[in-house]
C-alpha positions in Angstrom: -0.1 -0.1 0.1 1.0 3.6 -0.9 2.4 5.4 2.4 0.6 8.5 1.5 -2.7 6.8 1.1 -2.3 4.8 4.2 -2.0 7.9 6.3 -5.2 9.0 8.3 -4.3 12.7 8.1 -5.6 15.0 5.2 -3.7 17.6 3.5 -4.8 20.7 5.9 -4.1 18.4 9.0 -0.5 17.6 7.6 0.2 21.3 7.0 -1.1 22.3 10.8 1.1 19.5 12.1 4.3 20.9 10.1 3.9 24.3 11.5 4.8 22.9 15.1 7.3 20.3 13.7 5.3 17.3 14.4 4.1 16.0 11.0 6.2 12.9 10.8 5.7 12.0 14.8 1.8 12.2 14.2 2.0 10.3 10.7 3.6 7.5 12.9 1.2 7.8 15.8 -2.2 8.4 13.6 -1.4 4.7 11.9 -1.9 3.5 15.5 -4.6 5.2 17.0 -7.0 6.1 14.3 -8.8 3.2 13.5 -11.4 2.1 10.5 -13.5 0.7 13.3 -14.5 1.0 16.7 -12.8 -1.2 19.4 -14.9 -2.7 22.2 -14.2 -0.2 24.8 -15.6 2.4 22.4 -18.7 0.8 21.4 -19.5 0.2 24.9 -18.8 3.8 25.7 -21.5 5.2 23.2 -24.1 2.6 24.4 -23.5 4.2 27.9 -24.4 7.9 26.8 -27.4 10.1 27.5 -26.3 12.7 24.5 -24.3 12.7 21.3 -22.6 15.3 19.6 -23.2 15.5 15.5 -21.6 17.5 12.5 -23.3 17.4 9.5 -23.1 19.5 5.8 -26.3 20.6 4.3 -26.8 20.9 0.6 -25.5 24.2 0.6 -22.3 23.2 2.2 -22.9 24.7 5.5 -21.6 22.9 8.8 -23.9 22.2 11.5 -23.2 21.0 15.2 -25.9 19.8 16.9 -26.8 17.7 20.1 -29.1 14.6 20.5 -30.5 13.2 23.5 -31.5 9.7 24.6 -31.8 7.5 27.4 -28.5 5.5 27.7 -28.8 2.8 25.1 -30.1 4.9 22.6 -26.7 4.4 20.9 -25.7 0.8 19.8 -22.8 -0.9 18.0 -24.3 -4.0 16.6 -20.5 -4.6 15.3 -17.3 -2.8 15.1 -18.4 -1.3 11.6 -21.7 0.3 12.8 -23.3 2.6 15.1 -26.8 2.8 15.3 -28.8 5.7 16.8 -32.5 5.5 17.8 -33.0 9.1 16.8 -36.3 9.9 15.1 -35.9 12.9 12.7 -35.9 16.3 14.2 -37.0 19.1 11.7 -36.5 21.9 14.0 -32.6 21.2 14.0 -31.0 22.7 11.1 -28.2 19.9 11.3 -31.2 17.6 9.9 -30.8 19.1 6.5 -27.2 17.1 6.4 -28.6 13.8 7.9 -29.8 12.3 4.9 -28.9 8.9 3.6 -25.3 8.6 2.2 -24.4 12.1 4.1 -21.0 12.1 5.6 -21.2 12.9 9.6 -18.9 13.3 12.4 -19.8 12.2 16.1 -18.4 13.2 19.4 -19.1 10.8 22.1 -18.6 12.9 25.5 -19.2 12.0 29.1 -19.3 14.9 30.9 -19.6 13.6 34.1 -16.4 11.4 33.5 -14.6 14.0 31.1 -14.2 11.0 28.6 -14.4 11.5 25.3 -14.3 9.4 21.5 -14.5 10.8 18.2 -15.9 8.9 15.4 -16.6 10.0 11.6 -18.4 7.9 8.9 -21.3 7.7 6.3 -24.9 8.1 7.5 -27.3 5.2 6.2 -31.2 5.3 6.7 -33.7 2.6 6.4 -36.8 4.4 8.4 -37.7 7.9 9.7 -37.0 6.5 13.5 -33.1 6.1 13.6 -30.4 5.8 11.4 -26.9 4.1 11.7 -23.1 5.2 10.8 -20.7 3.2 8.9 -17.2 4.0 10.5 -14.7 5.6 8.5 -12.3 6.8 11.2 -12.5 6.3 15.2 -10.2 7.3 17.8 -10.0 8.4 21.2 -9.3 12.0 22.8 -7.7 12.9 26.1 -10.0 15.1 28.9 -8.3 18.5 28.5 -10.6 21.3 29.2 -13.7 19.6 30.0 -15.8 21.1 32.5 -17.2 18.2 35.0 -21.0 18.3 34.9 -23.9 15.8 36.0 -27.1 15.6 34.5 -30.9 15.0 35.1 -33.5 14.1 32.3 -36.7 16.1 32.3 -39.7 16.1 30.5 -40.4 19.6 29.0 -41.5 20.6 25.6 -39.5 22.2 23.0 -40.1 25.9 22.0 -40.2 26.8 18.3 -36.7 27.6 16.9 -36.2 31.2 16.3 -33.8 32.3 13.6 -31.7 35.5 14.7 -30.3 38.2 12.3 -27.2 38.9 14.6 -26.4 37.8 18.1 -28.7 39.6 20.5 -28.3 40.3 24.2 -29.5 36.9 25.0 -27.2 35.0 22.7 -24.3 37.3 23.5 -24.6 36.5 27.1 -24.6 32.6 26.9 -21.5 32.9 24.3 -19.8 35.2 27.0 -20.4 33.1 30.0 -19.4 29.9 28.2 -16.8 27.6 29.1 -17.5 24.9 26.2 -19.0 24.9 22.9 -18.7 22.4 20.1 -17.6 22.7 16.6 -18.3 21.0 13.1 -16.1 21.4 10.3 -15.5 19.3 7.0 -13.0 18.6 4.2 -13.2 16.9 1.0 -10.7 14.1 1.1 -9.6 12.9 -2.6 -9.2 9.2 -1.5 -12.6 9.1 0.6 -14.9 11.9 -0.4 -16.1 14.1 2.4 -14.8 13.9 5.9 -16.9 15.7 8.5 -15.6 16.2 12.1 -16.8 17.6 15.3 -14.9 18.3 18.2 -15.4 19.9 21.8 -13.8 23.1 22.8 -13.3 24.3 26.5 -11.6 26.8 28.5 -12.7 28.9 31.3 -16.1 31.0 31.3 -15.4 33.7 28.4 -12.8 32.1 26.5 -14.6 32.8 23.6 -14.6 36.5 22.5 -17.2 38.6 20.9 -16.0 40.9 18.6 -17.8 44.5 18.1 -18.4 43.3 14.4 -20.6 40.0 15.7 -17.5 37.7 15.1 -16.1 35.6 17.6 -12.3 35.1 18.2 -11.3 31.8 19.4 -8.3 30.5 21.3 -6.5 27.0 20.5 -4.7 25.8 23.5 -2.1 23.0 23.6 -4.0 19.9 22.5 -3.2 16.7 20.7 -1.7 17.9 17.4 -4.4 15.9 15.5 -5.3 19.5 14.3 -9.0 18.1 12.7 -10.8 21.5 13.3 -8.3 23.7 12.1 -6.9 21.6 9.2 -10.2 21.5 8.0 -11.0 25.2 8.3 -7.3 25.7 6.5 -8.8 23.8 3.6 -12.4 25.3 3.4 -13.1 28.0 6.0 -16.5 26.7 7.0 -17.4 25.5 10.6 -20.6 25.1 12.7 -20.8 26.3 16.4 -23.3 25.1 19.0 -23.3 26.6 22.3 -25.3 24.5 25.1 -27.5 26.3 27.7 -26.8 23.7 30.6 -29.5 25.1 32.9 -32.5 24.7 30.3 -31.3 22.3 27.7 -31.2 25.3 25.1 -29.0 25.0 22.1 -27.4 28.2 20.1 -26.4 27.0 16.8 -24.6 29.0 14.1 -23.0 28.4 10.6 -21.0 30.4 8.9 -17.3 31.0 7.8 -13.9 30.4 9.8 -10.3 31.8 9.1 -7.3 31.2 11.1 -5.5 34.4 12.3 -1.8 34.8 11.5 1.0 37.5 11.4 0.6 40.9 13.1 -3.1 40.1 13.6 -2.3 36.8 15.5 0.5 38.2 17.1 -1.5 41.3 18.8 -4.4 39.5 19.7 -2.7 36.3 21.3 -1.2 38.5 24.4 -5.1 38.9 25.2 -5.6 35.0 25.4 -3.4 34.0 28.2 -2.5 30.4 27.1 -3.6 30.3 23.6 -0.9 28.8 20.9 -3.0 30.4 18.2 -6.2 31.8 17.1 -9.3 31.6 14.7 -12.0 33.9 14.1 -15.8 32.7 13.0 -18.1 34.8 11.3 -21.9 33.5 11.9 -24.3 33.8 8.7 -27.0 31.7 10.2 -28.1 31.7 13.9 -30.8 29.6 15.2 -31.7 29.2 19.0 -33.5 26.6 20.1 -34.7 26.9 23.7 -35.4 23.5 25.7 -33.9 21.4 22.7 -32.7 18.9 25.1 -34.5 16.8 27.6 -31.5 17.1 29.8 -30.2 19.8 32.4 -26.4 19.8 33.6 -25.0 21.1 36.7 -21.3 21.6 37.3 -19.0 19.7 39.4 -15.9 21.5 41.2 -13.1 20.9 39.0 -10.4 21.6 41.6 -7.0 22.7 40.5 -6.6 20.2 37.8 -4.1 20.7 35.2 -6.9 21.2 32.7 -8.1 24.1 34.5 -4.7 25.8 35.2 -3.7 25.8 31.7 -6.6 27.7 30.5 -6.6 31.5 30.5 -8.7 34.0 31.6 -8.8 37.3 29.9 -11.2 40.9 29.9 -13.9 40.9 27.4 -13.2 43.3 24.4 
């Protein structure tokens, strides 16, 4: 097999790895830890989750990130190449438009009360309207860095109708400005394997996302695993979908728009304001949708103490 074809990384990820002198090492590591199937530990992990994070791309090429919830067991892996989701259609979710039969999707299983997480991407298959399964293309684990500990409880409360915003309003700005985490969906067109979608967790101390005067967001990238899935995708196509969770109400604030990596003098000037950041990227929302009570879950934070993850995320004044 050609060595280039065997690499799990696409051109954008490799380019980012080269900027930190890690391309050769990550090539070797990637071939060991990124699999074309789900190991037994990951299959069991997804089956115990109360929610899953999904990344999808609609027909216009816009990326969306979303959360879907269910009682543990709503996800089930019948074999290492497939993950089934007992999730009916959700017409109020803009990500639904990118979850048709044959669409590429990204999945993140994250357990906030243990800070465990595993990633997977693949191709969605539908045989009805009550659920779907994903054929695995890539499966790999992630470390617990920057995940805020949270316990959860299920509630019975009807969803409110979604509201599309022209720009971030006061309520949206308050949610983003106080957030200690969000999820981001990105994708790349990969010559050997078609479209590859990723959805990732981003975390920091409350206020780690800066809202700029023009409504764009400046987002720090802290030290991580050097996979550069998100930033590598952004480097290739400049599109992203973000979702912020209102943990107290189960609400979701979903955005789709343009993303760019900051470099040169602009990045250097801003990095000084983001303690602990190694690089920055900017997101310009083009569509913003608020969905109150979108999830039947409510979360409450645990004390993170003085963990290394907490110590390595900075704090800074709002712009």
